[in-house]
Amino acid sequence: MAVAHPHYLKSSEKRKDIEQLMVPNAPLAAPIPQPTILSQEELKKIAAFKAVEFVRSGMVLGLGTGSTAKHAVDRIGELLKSGQLKNIVGIPTSMKTHEQAMNLGIPLSDLNCHPIIDMAIDGADEVDPEMNLVKGRGGSLLREKMVETASKKFIVIVDETKLVDYIGGSRLAMPVEIVPFCWKFTLQRLEMLFTDAGCVGRLRTEGERGAPYVSDNGNYIIDLYFDRDMGDLKAASDAILRLAGVVEHGMFIDMATTLIVAGKNGVTIRNKD
Ligand SMILES: O=C(CO)[C@H](O)[C@H](O)COP(=O)(O)O
């Protein structure tokens, strides 16, 4: 979605504009400055670059996945290359980010060697007013949750289209990673948990033939869609995780420590109380 940044013409510029309209064959005036339109992609980049300003040399960093996090990883690579950052160790949250970071020359490790991470930076699909998140529309929710729960600070970077009144409020998917064995059975059990919220589940597929999408961990993903607010998120989380066959879900409850939102009125930074 394209959004307009506020822009105000100076009164002299406005006058020139009007005069030009009124005088026939008037010589063309200098072009009137147009409002700056920032694309969603540019807003993602702005949020990502702002987050990287919090990175310090020597940190162990959780590297997120998705189009917003990609900008942050690119920026970290750039700052390492220029020598403005030194001794960074990255912990990638997906095979895709692993590959991107490796190509940028970012030294990488994993949770086995670095069970405590200084800071993670990642995008999100939804952010509610309490800074609870939906993540995993990119399919990497399990590794993201493992890395981000191990992080002392977790900076979430989004453009303002990701802000919702309640989790599920975008009417887009809330992903659940499940084992492939008898996935239809697990899908039905998931739907049954949330009949009051009008929940419908769909197996995530890919390619023309609609083959099941397979996560980095060899699992399937069920996308849950809600008609209404599911209510108590912790209760919902517990109920989902109690189902045999479920590996993890994409609700990140009470995990984000900082939220950076880029929008038409600029960038806002909010820290969790
Ligand atoms: O959770 C994720 C991937 O599993 C992403 O962070 C989330 O989907 C947001 O992606 P994008 O920045 O491309 O909008």
Coordinates of C-alpha atoms in Angstrom, one line a residue, residues 16-260:
K16 CA 2.7 30.5 -8.9
D17 CA 0.6 27.5 -9.5
I18 CA -2.7 29.5 -9.6
E19 CA -1.2 32.3 -11.8
Q20 CA -0.1 29.7 -14.3
L21 CA -3.6 28.4 -14.6
M22 CA -5.1 31.9 -15.1
V23 CA -2.8 33.4 -17.7
P24 CA -3.2 31.9 -21.2
N25 CA 0.1 30.8 -22.8
A26 CA 2.0 31.7 -19.6
P27 CA 5.6 30.3 -19.6
L28 CA 5.9 27.1 -17.7
A29 CA 6.8 27.6 -14.1
A30 CA 9.3 25.3 -12.3
P31 CA 7.6 22.0 -11.5
I32 CA 5.5 22.1 -8.3
P33 CA 7.0 19.7 -5.8
Q34 CA 4.9 16.6 -5.4
P35 CA 4.1 14.9 -2.1
T36 CA 6.7 12.2 -1.3
I37 CA 5.0 8.8 -1.7
L38 CA 6.7 6.0 0.2
S39 CA 5.9 2.5 -0.8
Q40 CA 5.3 -0.3 1.7
E41 CA 8.7 -1.7 0.8
E42 CA 10.4 1.6 1.6
L43 CA 8.6 1.8 4.9
K44 CA 9.8 -1.7 5.8
K45 CA 13.3 -0.6 5.0
I46 CA 13.0 2.5 7.1
A47 CA 11.8 0.4 10.1
A48 CA 14.6 -2.1 9.5
F49 CA 17.4 0.5 9.3
K50 CA 16.1 2.2 12.5
A51 CA 16.3 -1.1 14.3
V52 CA 19.9 -1.7 13.2
E53 CA 20.8 1.6 14.9
F54 CA 20.4 -0.3 18.2
V55 CA 23.0 -2.9 17.2
R56 CA 26.5 -2.6 18.8
S57 CA 29.8 -4.3 18.0
G58 CA 30.3 -7.6 19.7
M59 CA 26.6 -8.6 19.9
V60 CA 25.1 -12.0 19.2
L61 CA 22.1 -11.2 17.0
G62 CA 19.0 -13.1 16.1
L63 CA 18.4 -12.5 12.4
G64 CA 14.8 -12.6 11.4
T65 CA 13.1 -13.8 8.2
G66 CA 10.8 -12.1 5.7
S67 CA 10.9 -9.0 3.5
T68 CA 11.3 -6.5 6.4
A69 CA 13.9 -8.5 8.2
K70 CA 15.8 -8.9 5.0
H71 CA 16.5 -5.2 4.9
A72 CA 17.9 -5.4 8.5
V73 CA 20.2 -8.3 7.6
D74 CA 21.4 -6.4 4.4
R75 CA 22.2 -3.3 6.6
I76 CA 24.1 -5.4 9.2
G77 CA 26.1 -6.9 6.3
E78 CA 26.8 -3.4 5.0
L79 CA 27.9 -2.0 8.3
L80 CA 30.2 -5.0 8.9
K81 CA 31.8 -4.6 5.5
S82 CA 32.4 -0.9 6.1
G83 CA 33.9 -1.6 9.5
Q84 CA 31.3 0.4 11.4
L85 CA 30.2 -2.8 13.2
K86 CA 32.7 -5.5 14.3
N87 CA 32.5 -9.0 15.9
I88 CA 28.9 -9.7 15.2
V89 CA 27.6 -13.2 15.4
G90 CA 24.3 -13.9 13.6
I91 CA 21.8 -16.6 14.6
P92 CA 19.5 -17.0 11.5
T93 CA 15.9 -17.9 12.0
S94 CA 15.5 -19.8 8.6
M95 CA 17.5 -21.4 5.9
K96 CA 16.7 -18.5 3.7
T97 CA 18.2 -16.0 6.1
H98 CA 21.1 -18.3 6.7
E99 CA 21.9 -18.1 3.0
Q100 CA 21.4 -14.3 2.8
A101 CA 23.6 -13.7 5.8
M102 CA 26.3 -16.1 4.6
N103 CA 26.4 -14.3 1.2
L104 CA 26.9 -11.0 3.0
G105 CA 29.8 -12.4 5.0
I106 CA 28.0 -12.2 8.4
P107 CA 29.7 -14.7 10.8
L108 CA 27.0 -17.2 11.8
S109 CA 26.3 -19.6 14.7
D110 CA 23.4 -21.3 16.3
L111 CA 21.5 -21.7 19.6
N112 CA 23.6 -24.7 20.6
C113 CA 26.7 -22.5 20.8
H114 CA 24.9 -19.3 21.7
P115 CA 21.9 -20.1 23.9
I116 CA 21.6 -16.5 25.0
I117 CA 21.2 -13.9 22.3
D118 CA 21.7 -10.1 22.9
M119 CA 19.1 -8.9 20.5
A120 CA 16.9 -10.2 17.7
I121 CA 15.3 -8.2 14.9
D122 CA 12.4 -9.5 13.0
G123 CA 9.2 -8.6 11.2
A124 CA 5.6 -9.6 12.0
D125 CA 2.4 -10.2 10.2
E126 CA 0.2 -8.7 12.9
V127 CA 0.9 -6.5 16.0
D128 CA -1.9 -5.9 18.5
P129 CA -2.1 -3.0 20.9
E130 CA -0.2 -5.0 23.6
M131 CA 2.6 -5.8 21.2
N132 CA 1.5 -9.4 20.8
L133 CA 2.3 -10.7 17.3
V134 CA 1.3 -13.1 14.6
K135 CA 4.3 -14.4 12.8
G136 CA 5.0 -17.2 10.3
R137 CA 3.2 -16.3 7.2
G138 CA 6.7 -16.7 5.7
G139 CA 6.8 -20.2 7.2
S140 CA 9.6 -19.8 9.7
L141 CA 7.7 -19.4 13.0
L142 CA 9.3 -22.3 14.8
R143 CA 12.9 -21.2 14.4
E144 CA 11.9 -17.6 14.9
K145 CA 10.2 -18.4 18.2
M146 CA 13.2 -20.5 19.4
V147 CA 15.6 -17.7 18.6
E148 CA 13.5 -14.9 19.8
T149 CA 12.6 -16.5 23.1
A150 CA 16.3 -16.8 23.7
S151 CA 16.9 -13.1 23.0
K152 CA 17.3 -10.5 25.8
K153 CA 15.8 -7.9 23.5
F154 CA 13.5 -8.6 20.6
I155 CA 12.9 -5.6 18.2
V156 CA 9.9 -6.0 15.9
I157 CA 10.0 -4.0 12.7
V158 CA 6.8 -3.4 10.7
D159 CA 5.1 -0.9 8.4
E160 CA 1.8 0.4 9.8
T161 CA -0.4 -2.0 7.8
K162 CA 0.6 -4.7 10.3
L163 CA -1.2 -3.0 13.2
V164 CA -4.4 -4.7 14.2
D165 CA -7.0 -4.2 17.0
Y166 CA -6.7 -7.9 18.0
I167 CA -4.8 -11.0 17.0
G168 CA -6.5 -12.5 13.9
G169 CA -8.0 -9.1 13.2
S170 CA -6.4 -8.8 9.7
R171 CA -8.5 -11.8 8.7
L172 CA -5.3 -13.2 7.3
A173 CA -3.6 -16.4 8.4
M174 CA -2.5 -17.4 11.9
P175 CA -0.1 -20.2 11.1
V176 CA 0.4 -23.4 13.1
E177 CA 3.3 -25.8 12.3
I178 CA 2.2 -29.4 12.6
V179 CA 3.7 -32.8 11.9
P180 CA 2.7 -34.2 8.4
F181 CA 1.2 -37.4 9.9
C182 CA -2.6 -37.3 9.5
W183 CA -2.6 -33.6 9.0
K184 CA -6.4 -33.5 8.3
F185 CA -7.1 -34.9 11.7
T186 CA -5.0 -32.1 13.3
L187 CA -6.6 -29.5 11.1
Q188 CA -10.1 -30.5 12.3
R189 CA -8.9 -30.6 16.0
L190 CA -7.6 -27.1 15.6
E191 CA -10.8 -25.8 14.0
M192 CA -12.8 -27.4 16.8
L193 CA -10.9 -25.4 19.4
F194 CA -12.1 -22.2 18.0
T195 CA -15.7 -22.8 16.7
D196 CA -16.9 -19.8 18.7
A197 CA -14.4 -17.5 16.8
G198 CA -15.6 -18.9 13.4
C199 CA -12.2 -20.6 12.8
V200 CA -11.4 -22.2 9.4
G201 CA -8.1 -24.0 8.8
R202 CA -6.4 -24.6 5.5
L203 CA -3.3 -26.6 4.7
R204 CA -0.7 -24.3 3.3
T205 CA 0.3 -25.4 -0.2
E206 CA 2.8 -24.2 -2.9
G207 CA 3.3 -24.6 -6.6
E208 CA 0.9 -25.2 -9.4
R209 CA 0.0 -28.7 -8.2
G210 CA -0.8 -27.5 -4.7
A211 CA 1.8 -29.7 -3.0
P212 CA 1.9 -29.2 0.8
Y213 CA 4.3 -26.4 1.9
V214 CA 7.1 -28.0 3.9
S215 CA 8.9 -25.9 6.5
D216 CA 12.6 -25.9 7.2
N217 CA 11.9 -28.5 9.8
G218 CA 10.1 -30.9 7.5
N219 CA 6.7 -30.0 8.9
Y220 CA 3.4 -28.8 7.4
I221 CA 1.6 -25.5 8.1
I222 CA -2.1 -25.1 8.8
D223 CA -3.3 -21.5 8.3
L224 CA -6.1 -20.6 10.7
Y225 CA -8.6 -17.8 9.8
F226 CA -10.8 -16.3 12.4
D227 CA -14.1 -14.5 11.9
R228 CA -14.1 -13.1 15.4
D229 CA -11.6 -12.3 18.2
M230 CA -10.4 -15.6 19.8
G231 CA -10.3 -14.0 23.2
D232 CA -7.8 -15.0 25.8
L233 CA -4.5 -15.5 23.8
K234 CA -2.7 -17.4 26.5
A235 CA -5.6 -19.9 26.9
A236 CA -5.7 -20.2 23.1
S237 CA -2.0 -20.8 23.0
D238 CA -2.1 -23.5 25.7
A239 CA -5.0 -25.3 24.0
I240 CA -3.2 -25.3 20.6
L241 CA 0.0 -26.6 22.1
R242 CA -1.8 -29.4 24.0
L243 CA -2.9 -31.0 20.7
A244 CA -0.6 -33.9 19.8
G245 CA 0.6 -33.3 16.3
V246 CA 1.1 -29.5 16.8
V247 CA 4.7 -28.4 16.9
E248 CA 4.3 -24.6 17.4
H249 CA 1.9 -21.7 16.6
G250 CA 2.5 -18.3 15.2
M251 CA 1.2 -16.2 18.1
F252 CA 4.2 -14.5 19.8
I253 CA 2.6 -13.4 23.1
D254 CA 4.4 -11.0 25.3
M255 CA 7.7 -11.5 23.5
A256 CA 8.5 -8.2 21.8
T257 CA 10.5 -5.8 23.9
T258 CA 10.6 -3.0 21.3
L259 CA 8.3 -2.1 18.4
I260 CA 9.4 0.0 15.5

